[in-house]
């Protein structure tokens, strides 16, 4: 298990939000934390601690009046830590190259490869061919419906008809290098992890996968490590001291790495 940091950007600012509250209409979201520092500050901090493969997420759609400022923040963070961070949010074959050229190690994609709730394998193949499988992360963030996990798109607002299962993971793994999975129903709430989802990811475990959602103490990390069979990586947002929480970055790194960590 590795710690994978995050930089979520909404309305031009680094924030921690309640994932299920995000709405494109009015560019609104319930905020847990709004940073006084810019995205590049966090990128440099992660570089100092030698933490790689974190994700920058643009939480405004391309048509938003805030999109350009959000994108500007993302590009500045990539420039501050070249090759150290992944980036997602509205990525298509048309703009993926810009983010990679700006320093992203990978681009993260969901919405582009789904249409009317279904997987568009033609788009997925086009994207993998354009970007390269080794630079593509598929965001398979999920929400519960009828006691099953379904992939959600468009900044977690729209359900697809695609259930997240070991079979789904197996199929998608042939197109990408890693998965990113937000447990959207608990994202930003710091009330505990989605144990069933972590178990699913850990039981499959054939390529790197990063889980995000609900971690708020070391018991959660222990449970995630056990259920994920030590091969599911973790992101911590609102519970991290950096974002107004109580978990210190140094202590999280020491716990996850199993050794003392200092910059």
PDB file of C-alpha atoms in Angstrom:
ATOM      1  CA  UNK A   1       0.000   0.000   0.000  1.00  0.00           C
ATOM      2  CA  UNK A   2       1.221   3.484  -0.900  1.00  0.00           C
ATOM      3  CA  UNK A   3      -0.041   6.906   0.050  1.00  0.00           C
ATOM      4  CA  UNK A   4      -1.213   8.792  -3.036  1.00  0.00           C
ATOM      5  CA  UNK A   5      -1.831  12.530  -2.451  1.00  0.00           C
ATOM      6  CA  UNK A   6      -4.537  14.634  -4.059  1.00  0.00           C
ATOM      7  CA  UNK A   7      -5.025  18.185  -5.274  1.00  0.00           C
ATOM      8  CA  UNK A   8      -8.711  18.815  -5.944  1.00  0.00           C
ATOM      9  CA  UNK A   9      -9.359  22.131  -7.706  1.00  0.00           C
ATOM     10  CA  UNK A  10     -12.810  23.737  -7.796  1.00  0.00           C
ATOM     11  CA  UNK A  11     -13.672  27.250  -8.912  1.00  0.00           C
ATOM     12  CA  UNK A  12      -9.964  28.027  -9.200  1.00  0.00           C
ATOM     13  CA  UNK A  13      -9.073  27.012  -5.621  1.00  0.00           C
ATOM     14  CA  UNK A  14      -7.668  23.903  -3.966  1.00  0.00           C
ATOM     15  CA  UNK A  15     -10.498  22.438  -1.919  1.00  0.00           C
ATOM     16  CA  UNK A  16     -11.819  19.428  -0.106  1.00  0.00           C
ATOM     17  CA  UNK A  17     -15.516  18.896  -0.811  1.00  0.00           C
ATOM     18  CA  UNK A  18     -18.240  16.369  -0.090  1.00  0.00           C
ATOM     19  CA  UNK A  19     -18.123  14.421  -3.343  1.00  0.00           C
ATOM     20  CA  UNK A  20     -21.835  13.641  -3.514  1.00  0.00           C
ATOM     21  CA  UNK A  21     -22.664  17.366  -3.181  1.00  0.00           C
ATOM     22  CA  UNK A  22     -20.889  18.476  -6.371  1.00  0.00           C
ATOM     23  CA  UNK A  23     -23.165  20.107  -8.945  1.00  0.00           C
ATOM     24  CA  UNK A  24     -22.267  21.615 -12.307  1.00  0.00           C
ATOM     25  CA  UNK A  25     -25.275  23.930 -12.081  1.00  0.00           C
ATOM     26  CA  UNK A  26     -23.979  27.003 -10.328  1.00  0.00           C
ATOM     27  CA  UNK A  27     -20.583  25.331  -9.844  1.00  0.00           C
ATOM     28  CA  UNK A  28     -21.641  24.460  -6.311  1.00  0.00           C
ATOM     29  CA  UNK A  29     -20.387  21.984  -3.730  1.00  0.00           C
ATOM     30  CA  UNK A  30     -20.390  21.551   0.039  1.00  0.00           C
ATOM     31  CA  UNK A  31     -16.913  22.622   1.106  1.00  0.00           C
ATOM     32  CA  UNK A  32     -14.912  21.044   3.918  1.00  0.00           C
ATOM     33  CA  UNK A  33     -11.788  23.113   3.307  1.00  0.00           C
ATOM     34  CA  UNK A  34     -10.652  25.912   0.993  1.00  0.00           C
ATOM     35  CA  UNK A  35      -6.866  26.313   0.838  1.00  0.00           C
ATOM     36  CA  UNK A  36      -5.085  29.603   1.216  1.00  0.00           C
ATOM     37  CA  UNK A  37      -2.236  28.171  -0.863  1.00  0.00           C
ATOM     38  CA  UNK A  38      -2.328  27.445  -4.584  1.00  0.00           C
ATOM     39  CA  UNK A  39      -2.051  24.057  -6.287  1.00  0.00           C
ATOM     40  CA  UNK A  40       1.662  24.514  -7.038  1.00  0.00           C
ATOM     41  CA  UNK A  41       2.341  24.823  -3.294  1.00  0.00           C
ATOM     42  CA  UNK A  42       0.922  21.361  -2.674  1.00  0.00           C
ATOM     43  CA  UNK A  43       2.758  19.915  -5.673  1.00  0.00           C
ATOM     44  CA  UNK A  44       6.093  21.203  -4.345  1.00  0.00           C
ATOM     45  CA  UNK A  45       5.260  19.838  -0.894  1.00  0.00           C
ATOM     46  CA  UNK A  46       4.550  16.374  -2.282  1.00  0.00           C
ATOM     47  CA  UNK A  47       7.787  16.537  -4.232  1.00  0.00           C
ATOM     48  CA  UNK A  48       9.679  17.380  -1.038  1.00  0.00           C
ATOM     49  CA  UNK A  49       8.337  14.220   0.580  1.00  0.00           C
ATOM     50  CA  UNK A  50       9.044  12.207  -2.577  1.00  0.00           C
ATOM     51  CA  UNK A  51       5.402  11.179  -2.898  1.00  0.00           C
ATOM     52  CA  UNK A  52       4.563  10.194  -6.472  1.00  0.00           C
ATOM     53  CA  UNK A  53       1.455   9.294  -8.466  1.00  0.00           C
ATOM     54  CA  UNK A  54      -0.918  11.620  -6.673  1.00  0.00           C
ATOM     55  CA  UNK A  55      -3.840  13.005  -8.632  1.00  0.00           C
ATOM     56  CA  UNK A  56      -4.910  16.495  -9.591  1.00  0.00           C
ATOM     57  CA  UNK A  57      -8.644  16.657 -10.317  1.00  0.00           C
ATOM     58  CA  UNK A  58     -10.296  19.555 -12.140  1.00  0.00           C
ATOM     59  CA  UNK A  59     -13.786  19.715 -10.649  1.00  0.00           C
ATOM     60  CA  UNK A  60     -15.229  22.280 -13.088  1.00  0.00           C
ATOM     61  CA  UNK A  61     -16.496  21.249 -16.531  1.00  0.00           C
ATOM     62  CA  UNK A  62     -15.044  22.886 -19.634  1.00  0.00           C
ATOM     63  CA  UNK A  63     -18.109  25.111 -20.048  1.00  0.00           C
ATOM     64  CA  UNK A  64     -17.831  26.572 -16.556  1.00  0.00           C
ATOM     65  CA  UNK A  65     -16.781  30.223 -16.130  1.00  0.00           C
ATOM     66  CA  UNK A  66     -14.287  28.902 -13.566  1.00  0.00           C
ATOM     67  CA  UNK A  67     -12.742  26.262 -15.822  1.00  0.00           C
ATOM     68  CA  UNK A  68      -9.823  28.306 -17.157  1.00  0.00           C
ATOM     69  CA  UNK A  69      -8.696  29.354 -13.680  1.00  0.00           C
ATOM     70  CA  UNK A  70      -9.042  25.777 -12.450  1.00  0.00           C
ATOM     71  CA  UNK A  71      -7.020  24.545 -15.422  1.00  0.00           C
ATOM     72  CA  UNK A  72      -4.392  27.242 -14.820  1.00  0.00           C
ATOM     73  CA  UNK A  73      -3.959  25.964 -11.267  1.00  0.00           C
ATOM     74  CA  UNK A  74      -3.611  22.392 -12.514  1.00  0.00           C
ATOM     75  CA  UNK A  75      -0.983  23.290 -15.096  1.00  0.00           C
ATOM     76  CA  UNK A  76       0.998  25.233 -12.490  1.00  0.00           C
ATOM     77  CA  UNK A  77       0.998  22.206 -10.196  1.00  0.00           C
ATOM     78  CA  UNK A  78       2.220  19.954 -13.017  1.00  0.00           C
ATOM     79  CA  UNK A  79       5.005  22.409 -13.793  1.00  0.00           C
ATOM     80  CA  UNK A  80       6.009  22.489 -10.125  1.00  0.00           C
ATOM     81  CA  UNK A  81       6.402  18.698  -9.949  1.00  0.00           C
ATOM     82  CA  UNK A  82       7.103  17.367 -13.461  1.00  0.00           C
ATOM     83  CA  UNK A  83       6.385  13.673 -13.819  1.00  0.00           C
ATOM     84  CA  UNK A  84       5.169  13.334 -10.237  1.00  0.00           C
ATOM     85  CA  UNK A  85       1.428  13.805 -10.574  1.00  0.00           C
ATOM     86  CA  UNK A  86      -1.515  12.534 -12.583  1.00  0.00           C
ATOM     87  CA  UNK A  87      -4.313  14.806 -13.809  1.00  0.00           C
ATOM     88  CA  UNK A  88      -7.988  14.260 -14.577  1.00  0.00           C
ATOM     89  CA  UNK A  89     -11.202  16.111 -15.210  1.00  0.00           C
ATOM     90  CA  UNK A  90     -12.604  16.512 -18.710  1.00  0.00           C
ATOM     91  CA  UNK A  91      -9.664  14.747 -20.364  1.00  0.00           C
ATOM     92  CA  UNK A  92     -10.141  13.701 -24.017  1.00  0.00           C
ATOM     93  CA  UNK A  93      -7.752  12.715 -26.826  1.00  0.00           C
ATOM     94  CA  UNK A  94      -7.859  16.364 -27.909  1.00  0.00           C
ATOM     95  CA  UNK A  95      -6.442  17.808 -24.683  1.00  0.00           C
ATOM     96  CA  UNK A  96      -4.589  14.860 -23.118  1.00  0.00           C
ATOM     97  CA  UNK A  97      -1.375  15.803 -24.881  1.00  0.00           C
ATOM     98  CA  UNK A  98      -1.419  19.289 -23.389  1.00  0.00           C
ATOM     99  CA  UNK A  99      -1.509  17.897 -19.855  1.00  0.00           C
ATOM    100  CA  UNK A 100       1.171  15.307 -20.579  1.00  0.00           C
ATOM    101  CA  UNK A 101       3.395  17.938 -22.177  1.00  0.00           C
ATOM    102  CA  UNK A 102       2.842  20.112 -19.093  1.00  0.00           C
ATOM    103  CA  UNK A 103       4.343  17.412 -16.871  1.00  0.00           C
ATOM    104  CA  UNK A 104       1.583  14.932 -16.004  1.00  0.00           C
ATOM    105  CA  UNK A 105       2.801  11.357 -15.586  1.00  0.00           C
ATOM    106  CA  UNK A 106      -0.671  10.060 -16.536  1.00  0.00           C
ATOM    107  CA  UNK A 107      -4.052  11.405 -17.554  1.00  0.00           C
ATOM    108  CA  UNK A 108      -7.154  10.200 -15.709  1.00  0.00           C
ATOM    109  CA  UNK A 109     -10.347   9.607 -17.677  1.00  0.00           C
ATOM    110  CA  UNK A 110     -13.941   8.555 -17.028  1.00  0.00           C
ATOM    111  CA  UNK A 111     -16.644  10.576 -18.723  1.00  0.00           C
ATOM    112  CA  UNK A 112     -15.109  10.512 -22.202  1.00  0.00           C
ATOM    113  CA  UNK A 113     -15.440   6.737 -22.460  1.00  0.00           C
ATOM    114  CA  UNK A 114     -19.090   6.559 -21.373  1.00  0.00           C
ATOM    115  CA  UNK A 115     -22.173   7.671 -23.268  1.00  0.00           C
ATOM    116  CA  UNK A 116     -25.810   7.154 -22.290  1.00  0.00           C
ATOM    117  CA  UNK A 117     -24.638   5.052 -19.375  1.00  0.00           C
ATOM    118  CA  UNK A 118     -22.700   2.574 -21.499  1.00  0.00           C
ATOM    119  CA  UNK A 119     -19.015   1.977 -22.216  1.00  0.00           C
ATOM    120  CA  UNK A 120     -17.915   3.340 -25.570  1.00  0.00           C
ATOM    121  CA  UNK A 121     -15.149   0.914 -26.415  1.00  0.00           C
ATOM    122  CA  UNK A 122     -14.414   2.770 -29.644  1.00  0.00           C
ATOM    123  CA  UNK A 123     -13.599   5.887 -27.615  1.00  0.00           C
ATOM    124  CA  UNK A 124     -11.641   3.883 -25.075  1.00  0.00           C
ATOM    125  CA  UNK A 125      -9.553   2.302 -27.807  1.00  0.00           C
ATOM    126  CA  UNK A 126      -8.991   5.693 -29.434  1.00  0.00           C
ATOM    127  CA  UNK A 127      -7.901   7.174 -26.138  1.00  0.00           C
ATOM    128  CA  UNK A 128      -5.531   4.322 -25.316  1.00  0.00           C
ATOM    129  CA  UNK A 129      -4.006   4.544 -28.782  1.00  0.00           C
ATOM    130  CA  UNK A 130      -3.658   8.327 -28.562  1.00  0.00           C
ATOM    131  CA  UNK A 131      -2.285   8.587 -25.031  1.00  0.00           C
ATOM    132  CA  UNK A 132      -0.616   5.218 -24.630  1.00  0.00           C
ATOM    133  CA  UNK A 133      -1.774   2.530 -22.207  1.00  0.00           C
ATOM    134  CA  UNK A 134       1.184   3.279 -19.929  1.00  0.00           C
ATOM    135  CA  UNK A 135       0.027   6.872 -19.416  1.00  0.00           C
ATOM    136  CA  UNK A 136      -3.691   6.238 -18.932  1.00  0.00           C
ATOM    137  CA  UNK A 137      -5.551   5.913 -15.623  1.00  0.00           C
ATOM    138  CA  UNK A 138      -9.228   4.996 -15.696  1.00  0.00           C
ATOM    139  CA  UNK A 139     -11.325   6.593 -12.984  1.00  0.00           C
ATOM    140  CA  UNK A 140     -13.897   3.979 -12.019  1.00  0.00           C
ATOM    141  CA  UNK A 141     -15.382   5.945  -9.135  1.00  0.00           C
ATOM    142  CA  UNK A 142     -18.580   4.338  -7.917  1.00  0.00           C
ATOM    143  CA  UNK A 143     -21.768   4.847  -5.947  1.00  0.00           C
ATOM    144  CA  UNK A 144     -24.155   2.339  -4.422  1.00  0.00           C
ATOM    145  CA  UNK A 145     -27.464   1.564  -6.116  1.00  0.00           C
ATOM    146  CA  UNK A 146     -29.551  -1.461  -5.177  1.00  0.00           C
ATOM    147  CA  UNK A 147     -26.711  -2.682  -2.957  1.00  0.00           C
ATOM    148  CA  UNK A 148     -24.268  -2.776  -5.864  1.00  0.00           C
ATOM    149  CA  UNK A 149     -21.501  -0.429  -6.958  1.00  0.00           C
ATOM    150  CA  UNK A 150     -22.028   1.356 -10.254  1.00  0.00           C
ATOM    151  CA  UNK A 151     -19.514   3.548 -12.059  1.00  0.00           C
ATOM    152  CA  UNK A 152     -20.471   7.237 -12.047  1.00  0.00           C
ATOM    153  CA  UNK A 153     -19.349   9.953 -14.452  1.00  0.00           C
ATOM    154  CA  UNK A 154     -19.544  13.714 -15.036  1.00  0.00           C
ATOM    155  CA  UNK A 155     -17.927  14.677 -11.761  1.00  0.00           C
ATOM    156  CA  UNK A 156     -19.758  11.811  -9.992  1.00  0.00           C
ATOM    157  CA  UNK A 157     -23.235  13.150 -10.853  1.00  0.00           C
ATOM    158  CA  UNK A 158     -24.428  10.549 -13.373  1.00  0.00           C
ATOM    159  CA  UNK A 159     -24.845   6.824 -12.847  1.00  0.00           C
ATOM    160  CA  UNK A 160     -23.835   4.497 -15.640  1.00  0.00           C
ATOM    161  CA  UNK A 161     -25.342   1.057 -16.163  1.00  0.00           C
ATOM    162  CA  UNK A 162     -21.898  -0.465 -15.640  1.00  0.00           C
ATOM    163  CA  UNK A 163     -21.480  -2.355 -12.387  1.00  0.00           C
ATOM    164  CA  UNK A 164     -18.019  -2.357 -10.839  1.00  0.00           C
ATOM    165  CA  UNK A 165     -17.052  -6.015 -10.532  1.00  0.00           C
ATOM    166  CA  UNK A 166     -13.930  -8.132 -10.883  1.00  0.00           C
ATOM    167  CA  UNK A 167     -15.009  -8.823 -14.458  1.00  0.00           C
ATOM    168  CA  UNK A 168     -15.288  -5.082 -15.163  1.00  0.00           C
ATOM    169  CA  UNK A 169     -11.849  -4.481 -13.677  1.00  0.00           C
ATOM    170  CA  UNK A 170     -10.411  -7.289 -15.772  1.00  0.00           C
ATOM    171  CA  UNK A 171     -11.816  -5.858 -19.011  1.00  0.00           C
ATOM    172  CA  UNK A 172     -10.760  -2.270 -18.356  1.00  0.00           C
ATOM    173  CA  UNK A 173      -7.277  -3.253 -17.185  1.00  0.00           C
ATOM    174  CA  UNK A 174      -6.283  -4.121 -20.746  1.00  0.00           C
ATOM    175  CA  UNK A 175      -6.616  -0.449 -21.719  1.00  0.00           C
ATOM    176  CA  UNK A 176      -4.833   1.366 -18.876  1.00  0.00           C
ATOM    177  CA  UNK A 177      -1.924   1.454 -16.444  1.00  0.00           C
ATOM    178  CA  UNK A 178      -3.857   2.087 -13.217  1.00  0.00           C
ATOM    179  CA  UNK A 179      -7.317   2.641 -11.732  1.00  0.00           C
ATOM    180  CA  UNK A 180      -8.520   5.463  -9.498  1.00  0.00           C
ATOM    181  CA  UNK A 181     -11.659   4.701  -7.503  1.00  0.00           C
ATOM    182  CA  UNK A 182     -13.474   7.236  -5.352  1.00  0.00           C
ATOM    183  CA  UNK A 183     -16.140   5.811  -3.050  1.00  0.00           C
ATOM    184  CA  UNK A 184     -18.374   8.763  -3.827  1.00  0.00           C
ATOM    185  CA  UNK A 185     -21.016   8.160  -1.164  1.00  0.00           C
ATOM    186  CA  UNK A 186     -18.402   8.603   1.583  1.00  0.00           C
ATOM    187  CA  UNK A 187     -16.017  10.954  -0.262  1.00  0.00           C
ATOM    188  CA  UNK A 188     -15.266  14.036   1.841  1.00  0.00           C
ATOM    189  CA  UNK A 189     -17.262  12.845   4.846  1.00  0.00           C
ATOM    190  CA  UNK A 190     -14.373  11.341   6.876  1.00  0.00           C
ATOM    191  CA  UNK A 191     -16.703   8.807   8.444  1.00  0.00           C
ATOM    192  CA  UNK A 192     -15.048   5.546   7.427  1.00  0.00           C
ATOM    193  CA  UNK A 193     -14.196   3.620   4.281  1.00  0.00           C
ATOM    194  CA  UNK A 194     -16.454   1.572   1.986  1.00  0.00           C
ATOM    195  CA  UNK A 195     -15.219  -1.814   3.149  1.00  0.00           C
ATOM    196  CA  UNK A 196     -17.005  -3.838   0.476  1.00  0.00           C
ATOM    197  CA  UNK A 197     -15.530  -1.706  -2.285  1.00  0.00           C
ATOM    198  CA  UNK A 198     -12.011  -1.977  -0.859  1.00  0.00           C
ATOM    199  CA  UNK A 199     -12.412  -5.753  -0.599  1.00  0.00           C
ATOM    200  CA  UNK A 200     -13.456  -5.940  -4.241  1.00  0.00           C
ATOM    201  CA  UNK A 201     -10.424  -3.939  -5.355  1.00  0.00           C
ATOM    202  CA  UNK A 202      -8.025  -5.873  -3.144  1.00  0.00           C
ATOM    203  CA  UNK A 203      -9.341  -9.286  -4.114  1.00  0.00           C
ATOM    204  CA  UNK A 204      -8.802  -8.474  -7.801  1.00  0.00           C
ATOM    205  CA  UNK A 205      -5.545  -6.519  -7.426  1.00  0.00           C
ATOM    206  CA  UNK A 206      -3.878  -7.146 -10.793  1.00  0.00           C
ATOM    207  CA  UNK A 207      -2.777  -3.563 -11.605  1.00  0.00           C
ATOM    208  CA  UNK A 208      -2.229  -0.557  -9.308  1.00  0.00           C
ATOM    209  CA  UNK A 209      -5.433   0.920  -7.929  1.00  0.00           C
ATOM    210  CA  UNK A 210      -5.873   3.965  -5.704  1.00  0.00           C
ATOM    211  CA  UNK A 211      -8.852   4.156  -3.354  1.00  0.00           C
ATOM    212  CA  UNK A 212     -10.237   7.456  -2.053  1.00  0.00           C
ATOM    213  CA  UNK A 213     -13.113   8.086   0.303  1.00  0.00           C
ATOM    214  CA  UNK A 214     -13.886   8.201   4.012  1.00  0.00           C
ATOM    215  CA  UNK A 215     -10.476   7.627   5.609  1.00  0.00           C
ATOM    216  CA  UNK A 216     -10.440   9.558   8.895  1.00  0.00           C
ATOM    217  CA  UNK A 217      -8.162   7.670  11.284  1.00  0.00           C
ATOM    218  CA  UNK A 218      -5.504   4.964  11.514  1.00  0.00           C
ATOM    219  CA  UNK A 219      -8.083   2.264  12.119  1.00  0.00           C
ATOM    220  CA  UNK A 220      -9.413   3.047   8.652  1.00  0.00           C
ATOM    221  CA  UNK A 221      -5.900   2.722   7.232  1.00  0.00           C
ATOM    222  CA  UNK A 222      -5.421  -0.596   9.021  1.00  0.00           C
ATOM    223  CA  UNK A 223      -8.745  -1.892   7.711  1.00  0.00           C
ATOM    224  CA  UNK A 224      -7.926  -0.724   4.199  1.00  0.00           C
ATOM    225  CA  UNK A 225      -4.512  -2.364   4.336  1.00  0.00           C
ATOM    226  CA  UNK A 226      -6.037  -5.668   5.459  1.00  0.00           C
ATOM    227  CA  UNK A 227      -9.081  -5.719   3.175  1.00  0.00           C
ATOM    228  CA  UNK A 228      -6.982  -4.529   0.241  1.00  0.00           C
ATOM    229  CA  UNK A 229      -4.340  -7.187   0.903  1.00  0.00           C
ATOM    230  CA  UNK A 230      -1.718  -4.419   1.086  1.00  0.00           C
ATOM    231  CA  UNK A 231      -2.054  -3.713  -2.643  1.00  0.00           C
ATOM    232  CA  UNK A 232      -4.713  -0.984  -2.699  1.00  0.00           C
ATOM    233  CA  UNK A 233      -3.155   2.469  -2.506  1.00  0.00           C
ATOM    234  CA  UNK A 234      -4.849   5.201  -0.500  1.00  0.00           C
ATOM    235  CA  UNK A 235      -5.725   8.870  -0.782  1.00  0.00           C
ATOM    236  CA  UNK A 236      -6.666  10.909   2.274  1.00  0.00           C
ATOM    237  CA  UNK A 237      -8.364  14.259   1.801  1.00  0.00           C
ATOM    238  CA  UNK A 238     -10.434  16.050   4.434  1.00  0.00           C
ATOM    239  CA  UNK A 239      -8.933  14.126   7.362  1.00  0.00           C
ATOM    240  CA  UNK A 240      -5.395  15.227   6.475  1.00  0.00           C
ATOM    241  CA  UNK A 241      -3.988  18.109   8.512  1.00  0.00           C
ATOM    242  CA  UNK A 242      -2.989  19.812   5.259  1.00  0.00           C
ATOM    243  CA  UNK A 243      -6.683  20.178   4.491  1.00  0.00           C
ATOM    244  CA  UNK A 244      -7.977  21.079   7.930  1.00  0.00           C
ATOM    245  CA  UNK A 245      -8.094  17.588   9.434  1.00  0.00           C
ATOM    246  CA  UNK A 246      -6.158  15.949  12.258  1.00  0.00           C
ATOM    247  CA  UNK A 247      -3.970  13.346  10.505  1.00  0.00           C
ATOM    248  CA  UNK A 248      -0.402  14.585  10.042  1.00  0.00           C
ATOM    249  CA  UNK A 249       1.201  13.883   6.673  1.00  0.00           C
ATOM    250  CA  UNK A 250       4.456  12.687   8.236  1.00  0.00           C
ATOM    251  CA  UNK A 251       2.633  10.223  10.470  1.00  0.00           C
ATOM    252  CA  UNK A 252       0.500   8.916   7.615  1.00  0.00           C
ATOM    253  CA  UNK A 253       3.600   8.346   5.507  1.00  0.00           C
ATOM    254  CA  UNK A 254       5.352   6.578   8.372  1.00  0.00           C
ATOM    255  CA  UNK A 255       2.341   4.341   8.936  1.00  0.00           C
ATOM    256  CA  UNK A 256       1.889   3.453   5.286  1.00  0.00           C
ATOM    257  CA  UNK A 257       5.588   2.962   4.592  1.00  0.00           C
ATOM    258  CA  UNK A 258       6.167   1.142   7.849  1.00  0.00           C
ATOM    259  CA  UNK A 259       9.133   3.385   8.646  1.00  0.00           C
ATOM    260  CA  UNK A 260       9.951   6.873   9.776  1.00  0.00           C
ATOM    261  CA  UNK A 261       9.561   9.451   7.020  1.00  0.00           C
ATOM    262  CA  UNK A 262      10.921  12.947   6.912  1.00  0.00           C
ATOM    263  CA  UNK A 263      11.416  15.506   4.145  1.00  0.00           C
TER     264      UNK A 263
END
